[in-house]
Coordinates of C-alpha atoms and ligand atoms in Angstrom, one line a residue:
M658 CA 32.4 -38.6 -28.2
E659 CA 28.6 -36.8 -28.0
Y660 CA 26.1 -38.1 -25.7
R661 CA 21.9 -37.7 -25.5
T662 CA 21.4 -38.8 -21.7
L663 CA 24.9 -37.3 -20.4
I664 CA 26.3 -34.7 -19.7
V665 CA 30.7 -35.8 -19.5
E666 CA 33.0 -33.1 -18.3
T667 CA 37.1 -34.6 -17.0
T668 CA 39.1 -31.2 -15.3
D669 CA 41.5 -31.7 -12.9
R670 CA 42.0 -35.9 -13.0
V671 CA 37.7 -35.5 -11.8
C672 CA 35.5 -36.9 -14.6
T673 CA 31.9 -35.2 -13.6
V674 CA 29.5 -37.3 -14.9
T675 CA 25.7 -36.2 -15.4
L676 CA 22.7 -38.0 -16.3
N677 CA 20.6 -35.3 -18.0
R678 CA 17.0 -36.7 -18.9
P679 CA 15.6 -33.7 -15.7
D680 CA 12.0 -33.4 -17.2
K681 CA 12.0 -37.3 -16.3
L682 CA 13.5 -36.6 -13.0
N683 CA 16.7 -38.6 -15.0
A684 CA 14.9 -41.6 -15.0
L685 CA 18.0 -44.6 -17.0
N686 CA 16.5 -45.6 -20.3
I687 CA 17.1 -47.5 -22.3
S688 CA 20.1 -45.4 -23.7
A689 CA 21.4 -44.3 -20.7
K690 CA 22.0 -47.5 -19.4
K691 CA 23.7 -47.9 -22.6
E692 CA 25.4 -44.7 -22.7
L693 CA 26.7 -45.4 -19.2
G694 CA 27.9 -48.4 -20.2
E695 CA 29.7 -47.4 -22.7
L696 CA 31.3 -44.6 -21.1
F697 CA 32.3 -46.7 -17.8
E698 CA 33.8 -48.9 -20.2
K699 CA 36.0 -46.1 -21.6
L700 CA 36.9 -44.4 -18.5
K701 CA 38.5 -47.4 -17.5
S702 CA 41.1 -46.8 -19.4
D703 CA 41.5 -43.1 -19.9
A704 CA 44.8 -42.0 -18.3
A705 CA 43.1 -38.5 -17.5
V706 CA 40.7 -39.7 -15.2
D707 CA 41.7 -40.7 -11.5
A708 CA 38.3 -39.6 -10.1
V709 CA 34.4 -39.7 -10.8
I710 CA 31.6 -38.1 -9.8
V711 CA 28.0 -39.1 -11.4
T712 CA 24.8 -36.5 -10.2
G713 CA 21.9 -35.7 -11.5
A714 CA 20.6 -32.8 -13.6
G715 CA 18.1 -30.0 -11.9
E716 CA 17.6 -30.3 -8.7
K717 CA 14.7 -32.7 -7.7
A718 CA 16.5 -36.0 -8.3
F719 CA 19.2 -38.0 -8.7
V720 CA 18.1 -40.2 -10.5
A721 CA 14.2 -41.5 -10.2
G722 CA 14.3 -44.4 -11.0
T723 CA 14.1 -47.1 -14.1
D724 CA 12.1 -45.7 -17.0
I725 CA 9.2 -47.0 -15.7
G726 CA 8.0 -47.1 -19.3
E727 CA 10.2 -49.6 -20.7
L728 CA 8.4 -51.7 -18.5
T729 CA 6.0 -52.7 -19.1
S730 CA 6.0 -55.4 -22.1
L731 CA 9.1 -57.2 -19.9
D732 CA 8.1 -60.5 -19.3
K733 CA 9.8 -63.6 -17.8
E734 CA 13.2 -64.2 -19.9
S735 CA 13.2 -60.4 -21.4
G736 CA 13.1 -59.5 -17.8
K737 CA 15.8 -61.5 -16.2
Q738 CA 18.2 -60.2 -19.1
F739 CA 16.7 -56.4 -18.3
A740 CA 17.6 -56.9 -14.9
A741 CA 21.3 -58.4 -15.6
G742 CA 22.0 -55.6 -18.2
G743 CA 21.5 -53.1 -15.3
Q744 CA 23.6 -54.8 -13.4
A745 CA 26.6 -55.5 -16.1
V746 CA 26.7 -51.2 -16.1
F747 CA 26.6 -50.6 -12.6
A748 CA 29.0 -54.0 -12.6
A749 CA 31.1 -51.9 -15.0
I750 CA 30.9 -49.1 -12.0
E751 CA 31.8 -51.0 -9.5
N752 CA 34.6 -52.3 -11.5
L753 CA 35.5 -49.2 -12.3
G754 CA 39.4 -49.2 -10.5
K755 CA 38.7 -45.7 -10.0
P756 CA 36.7 -44.1 -7.0
V757 CA 33.7 -43.3 -8.3
I758 CA 31.4 -40.4 -5.4
A759 CA 27.5 -40.5 -6.4
A760 CA 26.4 -36.9 -5.4
V761 CA 22.7 -37.4 -4.7
N762 CA 21.2 -34.2 -5.7
G763 CA 17.5 -35.2 -5.1
Y764 CA 15.0 -38.3 -5.4
A765 CA 17.7 -41.9 -5.3
L766 CA 14.6 -44.4 -6.2
G767 CA 14.6 -48.1 -7.5
G768 CA 17.5 -47.6 -10.3
G769 CA 19.6 -44.2 -8.9
C770 CA 19.3 -45.9 -5.2
E771 CA 21.1 -48.7 -6.9
L772 CA 23.2 -46.5 -8.9
A773 CA 24.1 -44.4 -6.1
L774 CA 24.8 -47.9 -4.2
A775 CA 27.4 -48.8 -6.8
C776 CA 29.1 -46.4 -6.2
H777 CA 32.0 -46.1 -3.9
I778 CA 31.2 -43.1 -1.4
R779 CA 28.4 -41.8 -1.5
I780 CA 27.1 -38.0 -0.5
A781 CA 23.8 -36.3 -0.1
A782 CA 22.2 -33.5 -0.3
E783 CA 19.5 -32.4 2.6
N784 CA 16.6 -33.3 0.4
A785 CA 17.8 -36.4 -1.2
K786 CA 15.6 -39.1 -0.7
F787 CA 16.6 -43.2 -1.2
G788 CA 14.0 -46.2 -1.6
Q789 CA 13.6 -48.5 -3.6
P790 CA 9.7 -48.4 -4.1
E791 CA 10.0 -51.7 -6.7
V792 CA 6.9 -53.6 -4.8
N793 CA 5.0 -50.7 -5.6
L794 CA 5.3 -51.6 -9.2
G795 CA 4.9 -55.1 -8.3
V796 CA 8.5 -55.8 -9.5
I797 CA 11.5 -56.3 -6.7
P798 CA 15.3 -54.1 -7.6
G799 CA 17.0 -55.8 -10.6
Y800 CA 19.9 -54.0 -10.2
G801 CA 21.6 -55.1 -7.6
G802 CA 19.4 -53.3 -4.6
T803 CA 18.7 -56.3 -3.1
Q804 CA 22.3 -57.8 -2.7
R805 CA 24.8 -54.2 -2.1
L806 CA 21.7 -52.5 0.0
A807 CA 22.1 -55.6 2.4
R808 CA 25.2 -54.8 3.0
L809 CA 25.7 -51.8 3.1
V810 CA 23.4 -50.9 6.1
G811 CA 22.4 -54.5 6.4
E812 CA 19.6 -57.2 6.1
G813 CA 16.9 -55.7 8.2
K814 CA 17.3 -51.9 7.1
A815 CA 17.4 -53.6 3.6
M816 CA 14.1 -55.6 4.0
E817 CA 12.0 -52.5 5.6
M818 CA 12.8 -50.3 2.7
I819 CA 12.7 -53.2 0.2
L820 CA 9.9 -54.8 1.3
T821 CA 7.8 -51.5 2.0
G822 CA 9.3 -49.0 -0.7
D823 CA 9.2 -46.3 1.7
P824 CA 12.2 -43.9 1.2
V825 CA 14.3 -42.8 3.7
D826 CA 15.7 -39.3 4.2
A827 CA 19.3 -37.9 3.6
L828 CA 19.1 -38.3 7.5
E829 CA 17.9 -41.1 7.7
A830 CA 20.3 -42.8 5.6
L831 CA 23.2 -41.1 7.1
R832 CA 22.1 -42.7 10.6
I833 CA 21.7 -46.0 8.7
G834 CA 25.3 -45.7 6.9
L835 CA 23.1 -45.4 3.1
V836 CA 25.6 -42.7 2.7
N837 CA 29.4 -40.7 3.7
K838 CA 27.6 -37.4 4.3
V839 CA 25.4 -35.0 4.2
V840 CA 25.2 -31.4 3.3
P841 CA 23.0 -28.1 2.4
P842 CA 22.4 -28.8 -1.7
A843 CA 24.5 -25.9 -2.4
E844 CA 27.6 -26.9 -1.4
L845 CA 26.8 -30.6 -2.8
K846 CA 29.0 -30.2 -6.1
N847 CA 32.1 -28.7 -4.5
T848 CA 32.0 -31.1 -1.4
C849 CA 32.0 -33.9 -3.6
R850 CA 34.6 -32.4 -5.3
E851 CA 36.9 -31.5 -2.9
M852 CA 37.0 -35.4 -1.6
A853 CA 37.6 -36.4 -5.1
K854 CA 40.4 -33.7 -5.5
K855 CA 42.0 -35.0 -2.8
I856 CA 42.2 -39.1 -3.1
V857 CA 43.3 -37.5 -6.2
S858 CA 46.3 -36.3 -4.8
K859 CA 47.4 -39.7 -3.8
G860 CA 49.4 -42.0 -4.6
Q861 CA 47.1 -43.4 -7.7
F862 CA 49.1 -47.3 -7.6
A863 CA 48.0 -47.4 -3.7
I864 CA 44.6 -45.7 -4.3
R865 CA 43.4 -48.8 -6.7
L866 CA 44.9 -51.5 -4.4
A867 CA 42.7 -50.1 -2.0
L868 CA 39.0 -50.5 -3.6
K869 CA 40.1 -53.8 -5.1
A870 CA 41.6 -54.9 -1.3
V871 CA 37.9 -53.3 -0.1
H872 CA 35.6 -54.3 -2.2
V873 CA 37.2 -58.3 -1.4
S874 CA 35.7 -58.1 1.8
Q875 CA 32.4 -58.0 0.5
E876 CA 33.2 -60.8 -1.0
T877 CA 34.7 -63.3 1.0
N878 CA 35.8 -64.8 4.6
L879 CA 37.9 -62.5 6.6
T880 CA 40.7 -65.7 5.9
D881 CA 41.2 -65.2 2.7
G882 CA 40.3 -61.1 2.4
L883 CA 43.8 -60.9 4.8
E884 CA 45.5 -63.1 2.5
V885 CA 44.4 -60.4 -0.5
E886 CA 45.2 -57.5 1.5
A887 CA 48.3 -58.4 2.2
S888 CA 49.4 -59.9 -1.3
L889 CA 47.8 -56.3 -2.3
F890 CA 50.7 -54.4 0.9
G891 CA 53.3 -56.4 -0.8
L892 CA 52.6 -54.9 -4.2
C893 CA 52.0 -51.3 -3.3
C894 CA 55.7 -51.8 -1.8
S895 CA 57.0 -52.9 -5.6
S896 CA 55.5 -49.6 -6.5
E897 CA 57.5 -46.0 -7.3
D898 CA 55.0 -44.5 -5.7
F899 CA 55.4 -46.0 -2.6
K900 CA 59.4 -45.0 -3.0
E901 CA 58.4 -41.6 -3.4
G902 CA 55.6 -41.5 -0.6
T903 CA 57.8 -42.8 2.4
A904 CA 60.9 -41.0 1.4
A905 CA 59.0 -37.8 0.9
F906 CA 57.7 -38.1 4.6
L907 CA 61.5 -38.8 5.6
E908 CA 62.4 -35.6 3.8
K909 CA 59.9 -33.7 5.4
R910 CA 58.7 -32.6 1.7
K911 CA 55.6 -33.2 0.0
P912 CA 55.9 -36.4 -2.5
V913 CA 55.0 -36.5 -6.4
F914 CA 53.4 -39.5 -7.3
K915 CA 53.3 -41.1 -10.4
G916 CA 50.9 -44.0 -10.0
R917 CA 53.1 -46.7 -10.6
Ligands
COA1686 N1 10.4 -43.5 -14.8 C1 10.0 -43.2 -16.0 N2 8.8 -41.4 -15.7 C2 9.4 -41.2 -14.4 C3 9.9 -41.5 -13.4 C4 10.1 -43.3 -13.8 N3 11.3 -43.6 -12.7 N4 9.5 -41.0 -12.7 C5 9.6 -40.4 -12.7 N5 9.6 -39.7 -14.0 C6 8.8 -39.3 -15.1 C7 7.2 -38.5 -14.4 O1 6.1 -39.6 -15.4 C8 7.4 -37.3 -15.2 O2 6.8 -37.5 -15.8 P1 5.4 -36.5 -17.1 O3 6.0 -34.7 -17.0 O4 6.2 -36.4 -18.5 O5 4.2 -36.4 -17.0 C9 7.8 -36.7 -14.7 O6 9.1 -37.4 -14.3 C10 7.6 -35.9 -13.0 O7 7.5 -36.7 -12.2 P2 6.6 -35.9 -11.1 O8 5.8 -37.6 -10.8 O9 5.8 -35.6 -11.8 O10 7.1 -35.7 -10.1 P3 6.6 -35.2 -8.8 O11 7.6 -34.5 -8.2 O12 4.6 -35.4 -8.3 O13 6.8 -37.1 -7.9 C11 8.6 -38.8 -7.4 C12 8.5 -37.2 -8.2 C13 10.3 -39.4 -7.7 C14 7.5 -39.4 -6.1 C15 8.0 -39.9 -8.5 O14 7.9 -39.1 -10.3 C16 8.1 -41.2 -8.7 O15 6.9 -41.5 -8.0 N6 8.6 -41.8 -9.6 C17 8.7 -42.8 -9.8 C18 9.9 -44.1 -9.0 C19 10.2 -45.2 -8.7 O16 8.8 -46.1 -8.7 N7 11.2 -45.9 -9.4 C20 11.6 -46.9 -9.7 C21 11.2 -47.1 -10.9 S1 11.4 -49.1 -10.7

């Protein structure tokens, strides 16, 4: 399928999705959101893809936010629908069922920070900047920022970022747990690919259930979460990958996983 705002490339079971509006710092317009939603719906059932990397075109920005020009006509009802629409796209990314790594190559502001938050792992280039500057425009984050940022970095730091609108640089993002790793810009692509390749080399049956189990930890209490973990652990034990993984270890050979 041809995309107007995205570049989509799959090699070795890893799909790289590049937001491609570099002249607008990859700001998320309606087309980009629509195309992202359609793409992630397709990736869910794409048997050729086991992991996804999301990044931005150019050297300056991951995504500099929602396209501000498209905000001006919103009112109470259409604003609510606008936010819900963006939330649905980011939920499709979070719930893809396959690992999604954000390769943050510059500004990740507003919807860009929220896009990174919807991914499962974030790796930042040294020049990355993360922020929720919506209050500067008279609004609040609407694509999950108030919820996912607070869950990831804690309420106090999320409050500070959202109430002041001030961005944090890559090292501060690392310090507060907003990103997993910071690397020189020239190494970003390769670092993300190496991590994706490592994940893809494991038994995908377990990878998918691990994603699910960790995700549940953000939405439930410890007792219920542990119950879900035990059930999913049991499900893993019924998989071919589990039999292969344990047999391969005992036979001192590399496992050949089938993802089932
Ligand atoms: N929506 C629409 N257009 C945007 C945009 C956004 N969120 N962010 C950047 N752009 C556009 C600019 O309007 C400019 O377009 P133009 O060349 O047609 O005038 C182009 O991208 C380059 O941006 P510019 O502001 O000239 O780059 P800069 O290096 O001076 O500043 C930023 C970079 C990121 C600090 C600045 O663009 C910015 O503050 N963007 C808005 C961030 C934001 O508030 N995001 C949350 C939105 S809810």
